[in-house]
Short mmCIF file of C-alpha atoms in Angstrom, two decimals:
data_model
loop_
_atom_site.label_atom_id
_atom_site.label_comp_id
_atom_site.label_asym_id
_atom_site.label_seq_id
_atom_site.Cartn_x
_atom_site.Cartn_y
_atom_site.Cartn_z
CA UNK A 1 -43.70 -10.15 -6.71
CA UNK A 2 -44.95 -13.39 -8.35
CA UNK A 3 -44.98 -13.96 -12.08
CA UNK A 4 -46.79 -16.07 -14.61
CA UNK A 5 -46.81 -16.08 -18.39
CA UNK A 6 -49.96 -17.09 -20.20
CA UNK A 7 -50.63 -17.24 -23.86
CA UNK A 8 -54.29 -16.78 -24.63
CA UNK A 9 -56.00 -17.68 -27.88
CA UNK A 10 -57.04 -14.67 -30.01
CA UNK A 11 -60.56 -15.89 -30.70
CA UNK A 12 -62.28 -12.69 -29.63
CA UNK A 13 -65.02 -11.93 -27.12
CA UNK A 14 -67.54 -14.77 -26.80
CA UNK A 15 -71.22 -13.60 -26.36
CA UNK A 16 -72.07 -16.92 -24.56
CA UNK A 17 -70.02 -18.87 -22.22
CA UNK A 18 -66.31 -18.18 -21.64
CA UNK A 19 -64.76 -14.92 -22.49
CA UNK A 20 -61.32 -14.85 -24.15
CA UNK A 21 -59.17 -11.82 -24.98
CA UNK A 22 -60.50 -10.11 -28.10
CA UNK A 23 -57.08 -9.02 -29.25
CA UNK A 24 -55.91 -9.50 -32.86
CA UNK A 25 -52.31 -10.72 -33.02
CA UNK A 26 -51.77 -8.82 -36.26
CA UNK A 27 -53.24 -5.60 -34.89
CA UNK A 28 -51.19 -5.89 -31.68
CA UNK A 29 -47.96 -6.36 -33.54
CA UNK A 30 -48.65 -3.07 -35.45
CA UNK A 31 -49.41 -1.28 -32.17
CA UNK A 32 -46.27 -2.54 -30.58
CA UNK A 33 -44.27 -1.25 -33.49
CA UNK A 34 -45.86 2.16 -33.12
CA UNK A 35 -44.94 2.36 -29.48
CA UNK A 36 -41.35 1.18 -30.18
CA UNK A 37 -41.15 4.04 -32.71
CA UNK A 38 -42.07 6.38 -29.90
CA UNK A 39 -39.35 4.98 -27.75
CA UNK A 40 -36.85 5.43 -30.58
CA UNK A 41 -37.95 9.07 -31.07
CA UNK A 42 -37.53 9.71 -27.28
CA UNK A 43 -34.25 7.69 -26.95
CA UNK A 44 -35.74 5.59 -24.20
CA UNK A 45 -36.08 1.90 -23.56
CA UNK A 46 -39.45 1.67 -21.96
CA UNK A 47 -42.83 3.39 -21.34
CA UNK A 48 -45.39 2.83 -18.59
CA UNK A 49 -49.00 2.81 -19.69
CA UNK A 50 -51.42 3.56 -16.91
CA UNK A 51 -54.69 5.00 -18.31
CA UNK A 52 -57.80 3.13 -19.40
CA UNK A 53 -57.47 4.69 -22.92
CA UNK A 54 -53.86 3.63 -23.48
CA UNK A 55 -54.19 0.22 -21.85
CA UNK A 56 -57.31 -0.89 -23.64
CA UNK A 57 -55.84 0.40 -26.98
CA UNK A 58 -52.53 -1.28 -26.61
CA UNK A 59 -53.94 -4.55 -25.26
CA UNK A 60 -56.56 -4.41 -28.06
CA UNK A 61 -59.69 -4.60 -26.03
CA UNK A 62 -58.85 -6.05 -22.62
CA UNK A 63 -60.94 -4.97 -19.68
CA UNK A 64 -58.73 -3.40 -17.07
CA UNK A 65 -61.36 -1.93 -14.75
CA UNK A 66 -63.59 -3.02 -11.92
CA UNK A 67 -65.37 0.20 -11.03
CA UNK A 68 -66.30 2.38 -14.01
CA UNK A 69 -65.39 5.33 -11.86
CA UNK A 70 -62.12 3.92 -10.64
CA UNK A 71 -58.53 3.76 -11.86
CA UNK A 72 -57.34 0.80 -13.98
CA UNK A 73 -56.53 -2.30 -12.00
CA UNK A 74 -53.40 -2.90 -14.14
CA UNK A 75 -50.39 -1.06 -15.50
CA UNK A 76 -48.34 -2.09 -18.47
CA UNK A 77 -44.61 -1.70 -19.08
CA UNK A 78 -43.67 -1.77 -22.78
CA UNK A 79 -39.91 -2.26 -23.31
CA UNK A 80 -37.74 -3.52 -26.14
CA UNK A 81 -37.97 -7.09 -24.87
CA UNK A 82 -41.71 -7.36 -24.50
CA UNK A 83 -44.93 -6.32 -22.77
CA UNK A 84 -45.28 -6.75 -18.97
CA UNK A 85 -48.77 -6.36 -17.47
CA UNK A 86 -48.91 -5.88 -13.63
CA UNK A 87 -52.13 -6.31 -11.72
CA UNK A 88 -53.28 -6.98 -8.12
CA UNK A 89 -53.17 -10.57 -6.82
CA UNK A 90 -56.95 -10.66 -6.54
CA UNK A 91 -57.32 -9.67 -10.14
CA UNK A 92 -54.65 -11.81 -11.74
CA UNK A 93 -56.71 -15.06 -12.23
CA UNK A 94 -59.50 -13.37 -14.14
CA UNK A 95 -56.99 -11.28 -16.18
CA UNK A 96 -55.06 -14.46 -17.11
CA UNK A 97 -58.14 -16.37 -18.05
CA UNK A 98 -60.11 -13.77 -19.85
CA UNK A 99 -58.22 -10.57 -20.75
CA UNK A 100 -54.50 -11.39 -21.41
CA UNK A 101 -53.47 -11.23 -25.06
CA UNK A 102 -50.89 -13.69 -26.39
CA UNK A 103 -47.31 -12.69 -25.77
CA UNK A 104 -47.97 -10.44 -22.72
CA UNK A 105 -46.32 -11.53 -19.46
CA UNK A 106 -48.50 -11.20 -16.33
CA UNK A 107 -47.14 -10.16 -12.95
CA UNK A 108 -49.03 -9.70 -9.74
CA UNK A 109 -48.57 -7.57 -6.61
CA UNK A 110 -50.56 -7.74 -3.31
CA UNK A 111 -53.88 -5.95 -3.47
CA UNK A 112 -52.44 -3.22 -1.38
CA UNK A 113 -49.35 -2.74 -3.50
CA UNK A 114 -48.40 -0.02 -5.94
CA UNK A 115 -49.00 -0.99 -9.53
CA UNK A 116 -46.88 1.70 -11.11
CA UNK A 117 -43.82 1.14 -8.97
CA UNK A 118 -44.17 -2.60 -9.53
CA UNK A 119 -44.45 -2.30 -13.35
CA UNK A 120 -41.47 0.07 -13.49
CA UNK A 121 -39.43 -2.47 -11.50
CA UNK A 122 -40.27 -5.37 -13.90
CA UNK A 123 -38.05 -3.80 -16.58
CA UNK A 124 -35.26 -2.97 -14.23
CA UNK A 125 -35.17 -6.46 -12.83
CA UNK A 126 -35.03 -8.01 -16.30
CA UNK A 127 -32.37 -5.56 -17.51
CA UNK A 128 -34.51 -4.82 -20.57
CA UNK A 129 -35.69 -1.42 -19.49
CA UNK A 130 -32.76 -0.03 -17.50
CA UNK A 131 -33.60 3.25 -15.84
CA UNK A 132 -36.87 5.02 -15.19
CA UNK A 133 -39.48 4.30 -17.94
CA UNK A 134 -41.22 7.10 -19.76
CA UNK A 135 -44.41 8.13 -18.04
CA UNK A 136 -47.46 7.91 -20.29
CA UNK A 137 -48.14 11.60 -19.81
CA UNK A 138 -44.76 12.47 -21.27
CA UNK A 139 -45.71 11.00 -24.64
CA UNK A 140 -49.48 11.53 -24.50
CA UNK A 141 -49.63 13.28 -27.87
CA UNK A 142 -47.56 10.55 -29.60
CA UNK A 143 -49.65 7.82 -28.15
CA UNK A 144 -52.89 9.54 -29.23
CA UNK A 145 -51.45 9.78 -32.66
CA UNK A 146 -50.53 6.11 -32.63
CA UNK A 147 -54.17 5.10 -31.93
CA UNK A 148 -55.88 7.49 -34.31
CA UNK A 149 -56.02 5.06 -37.25
CA UNK A 150 -58.11 2.03 -36.42
CA UNK A 151 -56.79 -1.27 -37.57
CA UNK A 152 -58.99 -3.97 -39.30
CA UNK A 153 -59.89 -5.97 -36.14
CA UNK A 154 -60.84 -2.99 -34.03
CA UNK A 155 -62.65 -1.31 -36.88
CA UNK A 156 -64.91 -4.39 -37.20
CA UNK A 157 -65.55 -4.56 -33.49
CA UNK A 158 -66.38 -0.86 -33.40
CA UNK A 159 -68.81 -1.05 -36.26
CA UNK A 160 -70.64 -3.94 -34.57
CA UNK A 161 -70.79 -2.22 -31.20
CA UNK A 162 -72.06 0.97 -32.81
CA UNK A 163 -74.75 -0.75 -34.88
CA UNK A 164 -75.99 -2.60 -31.74
CA UNK A 165 -76.24 0.61 -29.75
CA UNK A 166 -78.26 2.19 -32.56
CA UNK A 167 -80.53 -0.79 -32.63
CA UNK A 168 -81.00 -0.60 -28.85
CA UNK A 169 -82.02 3.08 -29.25
CA UNK A 170 -84.63 2.11 -31.83
CA UNK A 171 -86.00 -0.69 -29.74
CA UNK A 172 -86.30 1.24 -26.48
CA UNK A 173 -87.45 4.64 -27.84
CA UNK A 174 -90.07 3.09 -30.17
CA UNK A 175 -91.85 1.72 -27.00
CA UNK A 176 -91.70 5.05 -25.04
CA UNK A 177 -94.88 6.97 -24.19
CA UNK A 178 -95.42 10.53 -22.94
CA UNK A 179 -95.89 9.20 -19.43
CA UNK A 180 -92.72 7.12 -19.46
CA UNK A 181 -90.26 8.70 -17.02
CA UNK A 182 -86.71 9.58 -17.81
CA UNK A 183 -85.46 7.13 -15.24
CA UNK A 184 -87.67 4.36 -16.85
CA UNK A 185 -86.19 5.11 -20.30
CA UNK A 186 -82.57 5.05 -19.17
CA UNK A 187 -83.17 1.98 -17.16
CA UNK A 188 -84.38 0.15 -20.30
CA UNK A 189 -81.38 1.41 -22.20
CA UNK A 190 -78.99 0.26 -19.47
CA UNK A 191 -80.47 -3.20 -19.40
CA UNK A 192 -80.05 -3.65 -23.14
CA UNK A 193 -76.51 -2.20 -23.22
CA UNK A 194 -75.34 -4.55 -20.40
CA UNK A 195 -77.05 -7.48 -22.04
CA UNK A 196 -74.91 -7.23 -25.13
CA UNK A 197 -71.68 -7.17 -23.00
CA UNK A 198 -71.14 -3.40 -23.09
CA UNK A 199 -70.58 -0.86 -20.22
CA UNK A 200 -72.95 2.14 -20.11
CA UNK A 201 -70.49 4.95 -19.49
CA UNK A 202 -73.10 7.77 -20.06
CA UNK A 203 -76.82 7.56 -20.21
CA UNK A 204 -78.79 10.86 -20.51
CA UNK A 205 -82.42 11.70 -21.01
CA UNK A 206 -84.50 14.80 -21.01
CA UNK A 207 -88.25 15.07 -21.43
CA UNK A 208 -89.98 18.17 -22.72
CA UNK A 209 -89.85 19.88 -19.29
CA UNK A 210 -86.12 19.70 -19.20
CA UNK A 211 -85.21 20.25 -22.83
CA UNK A 212 -82.93 23.17 -21.95
CA UNK A 213 -80.26 20.96 -20.39
CA UNK A 214 -77.59 19.62 -22.77
CA UNK A 215 -76.24 17.06 -20.33
CA UNK A 216 -79.44 15.93 -18.75
CA UNK A 217 -79.01 13.27 -16.05
CA UNK A 218 -82.33 11.44 -15.82
CA UNK A 219 -85.02 12.29 -13.23
CA UNK A 220 -88.46 11.00 -12.38
CA UNK A 221 -89.92 13.55 -14.83
CA UNK A 222 -92.21 12.13 -17.55
CA UNK A 223 -91.02 12.50 -21.19
CA UNK A 224 -94.04 14.60 -22.09
CA UNK A 225 -94.37 15.53 -25.77
CA UNK A 226 -90.74 15.24 -26.73
CA UNK A 227 -87.47 13.68 -25.39
CA UNK A 228 -83.80 13.18 -26.06
CA UNK A 229 -81.75 10.10 -25.14
CA UNK A 230 -78.00 9.62 -25.23
CA UNK A 231 -75.91 6.47 -25.07
CA UNK A 232 -72.14 6.31 -24.64
CA UNK A 233 -71.19 2.61 -24.34
CA UNK A 234 -67.88 0.77 -24.13
CA UNK A 235 -67.04 -2.70 -25.20
CA UNK A 236 -63.60 -4.11 -25.78
CA UNK A 237 -62.21 -0.70 -24.96
CA UNK A 238 -64.03 1.04 -27.75
CA UNK A 239 -66.68 3.69 -27.02
CA UNK A 240 -69.71 4.33 -29.22
CA UNK A 241 -71.76 7.51 -28.73
CA UNK A 242 -75.11 8.49 -30.20
CA UNK A 243 -78.07 10.78 -29.53
CA UNK A 244 -81.71 10.27 -30.62
CA UNK A 245 -84.99 12.17 -30.27
CA UNK A 246 -88.56 10.99 -29.92
CA UNK A 247 -91.71 13.09 -30.29
CA UNK A 248 -95.36 12.35 -29.56
CA UNK A 249 -96.83 15.10 -31.73
CA UNK A 250 -96.02 16.71 -35.07
CA UNK A 251 -93.53 19.18 -33.61
CA UNK A 252 -93.62 22.90 -33.71
CA UNK A 253 -92.41 24.91 -36.78
CA UNK A 254 -89.60 26.24 -34.67
CA UNK A 255 -88.42 22.71 -33.58
CA UNK A 256 -88.58 21.42 -37.15
CA UNK A 257 -86.58 24.35 -38.41
CA UNK A 258 -83.92 24.05 -35.67
CA UNK A 259 -83.55 20.33 -36.27
CA UNK A 260 -82.91 20.89 -39.93
CA UNK A 261 -80.43 23.70 -39.27
CA UNK A 262 -78.45 21.65 -36.70
CA UNK A 263 -78.07 18.83 -39.25
CA UNK A 264 -76.77 21.37 -41.68
CA UNK A 265 -74.17 22.44 -39.06
CA UNK A 266 -73.16 18.82 -38.70
CA UNK A 267 -72.92 18.43 -42.54
CA UNK A 268 -70.46 21.32 -42.61
CA UNK A 269 -68.38 19.66 -39.86
CA UNK A 270 -68.29 16.41 -41.84
CA UNK A 271 -67.18 18.31 -44.98
CA UNK A 272 -64.31 19.78 -42.87
CA UNK A 273 -63.27 16.32 -41.49
CA UNK A 274 -60.80 15.32 -44.23
CA UNK A 275 -57.41 13.66 -44.15
CA UNK A 276 -54.77 16.19 -43.23
CA UNK A 277 -57.13 18.71 -41.70
CA UNK A 278 -55.92 20.01 -38.31
CA UNK A 279 -58.47 19.76 -35.53
CA UNK A 280 -58.13 23.47 -34.55
CA UNK A 281 -59.05 24.31 -38.14
CA UNK A 282 -62.07 22.08 -37.99
CA UNK A 283 -62.97 23.87 -34.67
CA UNK A 284 -62.97 27.18 -36.66
CA UNK A 285 -65.31 25.72 -39.23
CA UNK A 286 -67.62 24.48 -36.43
CA UNK A 287 -67.90 27.98 -35.05
CA UNK A 288 -68.48 29.40 -38.50
CA UNK A 289 -71.14 26.80 -39.23
CA UNK A 290 -73.28 27.86 -36.23
CA UNK A 291 -73.33 31.44 -37.44
CA UNK A 292 -73.94 30.34 -41.06
CA UNK A 293 -77.06 28.39 -40.10
CA UNK A 294 -78.65 30.85 -37.78
CA UNK A 295 -77.60 29.76 -34.36
CA UNK A 296 -75.30 32.71 -33.63
CA UNK A 297 -71.59 33.11 -33.47
CA UNK A 298 -71.35 32.19 -29.80
CA UNK A 299 -73.44 28.96 -29.77
CA UNK A 300 -70.32 26.80 -29.72
CA UNK A 301 -69.60 28.02 -26.22
CA UNK A 302 -72.74 26.44 -24.83
CA UNK A 303 -71.56 22.80 -25.15
CA UNK A 304 -68.45 20.85 -26.25
CA UNK A 305 -68.42 19.98 -29.91
CA UNK A 306 -67.07 16.38 -29.79
CA UNK A 307 -64.00 15.25 -31.75
CA UNK A 308 -62.11 12.06 -32.49
CA UNK A 309 -63.49 8.94 -30.85
CA UNK A 310 -62.34 5.37 -30.31
CA UNK A 311 -60.81 4.29 -26.97
CA UNK A 312 -62.11 7.38 -25.20
CA UNK A 313 -65.41 9.15 -25.43
CA UNK A 314 -63.45 11.98 -27.24
CA UNK A 315 -59.77 11.60 -28.01
CA UNK A 316 -59.43 14.57 -27.59
CA UNK A 317 -62.41 17.00 -27.43
CA UNK A 318 -61.82 19.49 -30.17
CA UNK A 319 -60.74 23.02 -29.08
CA UNK A 320 -58.76 25.87 -30.53
CA UNK A 321 -55.54 24.24 -28.95
CA UNK A 322 -56.04 20.80 -30.55
CA UNK A 323 -53.53 20.54 -33.35
CA UNK A 324 -53.80 16.86 -34.18
CA UNK A 325 -54.23 16.09 -37.87
CA UNK A 326 -57.19 13.99 -39.21
CA UNK A 327 -56.24 10.63 -40.73
CA UNK A 328 -58.06 8.04 -42.78
CA UNK A 329 -59.87 5.26 -40.83
CA UNK A 330 -60.06 7.61 -37.77
CA UNK A 331 -63.39 7.56 -35.89
CA UNK A 332 -65.17 10.69 -34.77
CA UNK A 333 -68.20 11.72 -32.83
CA UNK A 334 -69.20 15.28 -33.40
CA UNK A 335 -72.08 16.63 -31.41
CA UNK A 336 -73.31 20.07 -32.50
CA UNK A 337 -76.21 21.34 -30.41
CA UNK A 338 -78.49 24.35 -30.13
CA UNK A 339 -81.39 25.24 -27.92
CA UNK A 340 -83.59 22.20 -27.74
CA UNK A 341 -81.64 20.40 -30.51
CA UNK A 342 -78.63 18.15 -30.87
CA UNK A 343 -77.30 15.61 -33.43
CA UNK A 344 -74.72 12.92 -32.61
CA UNK A 345 -73.43 9.72 -34.19
CA UNK A 346 -70.20 7.79 -34.22
CA UNK A 347 -68.59 7.80 -37.65
CA UNK A 348 -65.42 6.65 -39.28
CA UNK A 349 -63.49 8.51 -41.99
CA UNK A 350 -62.89 6.04 -44.82
CA UNK A 351 -61.21 6.28 -48.18
CA UNK A 352 -64.61 7.14 -49.66
CA UNK A 353 -65.63 9.61 -46.99
CA UNK A 354 -67.59 9.66 -43.70
CA UNK A 355 -69.21 6.30 -42.84
CA UNK A 356 -71.85 6.34 -40.11
CA UNK A 357 -71.32 3.49 -37.63
CA UNK A 358 -74.21 4.00 -35.21
CA UNK A 359 -76.86 3.31 -37.78
CA UNK A 360 -80.06 1.28 -37.66
CA UNK A 361 -82.13 1.10 -40.91
CA UNK A 362 -85.36 1.04 -38.90
CA UNK A 363 -84.78 4.58 -37.62
CA UNK A 364 -86.24 7.37 -39.82
CA UNK A 365 -83.75 9.52 -41.60
CA UNK A 366 -83.28 12.16 -44.27
CA UNK A 367 -80.40 12.77 -46.63
CA UNK A 368 -78.28 15.72 -45.76
CA UNK A 369 -75.51 16.62 -48.17
CA UNK A 370 -75.50 13.07 -49.57
CA UNK A 371 -75.47 11.30 -46.13
CA UNK A 372 -78.46 9.62 -44.43
CA UNK A 373 -78.94 11.33 -41.06
CA UNK A 374 -81.41 10.51 -38.24
CA UNK A 375 -84.51 12.64 -37.71
CA UNK A 376 -86.80 12.67 -34.74
CA UNK A 377 -88.88 9.53 -34.33
CA UNK A 378 -92.58 10.59 -34.21
CA UNK A 379 -94.90 8.22 -32.36
#
């Protein structure tokens, strides 16, 4: 196994020319301290990070994928002596040049090697992580807690990404027409997402003929009189999520009523998202909100309801078994939905309450419980 050590400048992601690692040295030091606290609590000397969520969080925005559908092309051993990133030999050059934060040692294995075995062996060879390191899965809850509260650098990156995604939605949907196909719409969204250096993890669209589907993969169907579009996009590890609607007529009374009621459901969820609240209790409030606003007590069963966001689309999805507690500066994407309606934005819980991140001032909105919320764009 060959080894090189590279210190990269922490100048962030460049939008033109050469990319450098976006990591903040100050933020990374705090993250390392949080992981060492986990090791102390477990009485261990090392932990092996192997998932996209944990790796991009701990490295503070490094890209550790090639295929969006594939496993990470790196594994990271965190021990008491330092951070050791192992990747394949055909990836090491790019990782060193563009993704490696300062202070992280880089090791390579042949492209046909085993990343996890090699990363575990790094600590044993150095004597710093004697014994088998903790598997990430063994401390998954503790790691999730460690990344709940966004730090200043990542909060700024998240806000910028989210605002750009909202702007892309405005630009693309404002040019849509009834005969625009779903594929044409998501193609335009994809081009804009990629152009700003983000990765389109999810792109959904349904025209009026397919409005009953809540996860509508695009087809060749025209939009018709009304359509929904969804973006989930990742940049520097962080994932922004939002849904918008466009309509080419005035809407039916039933649609307008349902749109107002789903916004009221979301407002109740925001009210329940306060520091110290447990996610399972928030989930109970979600179920009650559907009944309270005329969607029926079982509406929550028709689609997942969202949850904390950040380095995963949902981290985790909220359910009756999610017992994590809400903290300040934590991001969320709630997505209440009903028949033919859905509302979704990425937000952050600040000291002064919920702050919407996926916002574009050009998009029409209405104030719901003191917060500006998007309405359907009518063309």
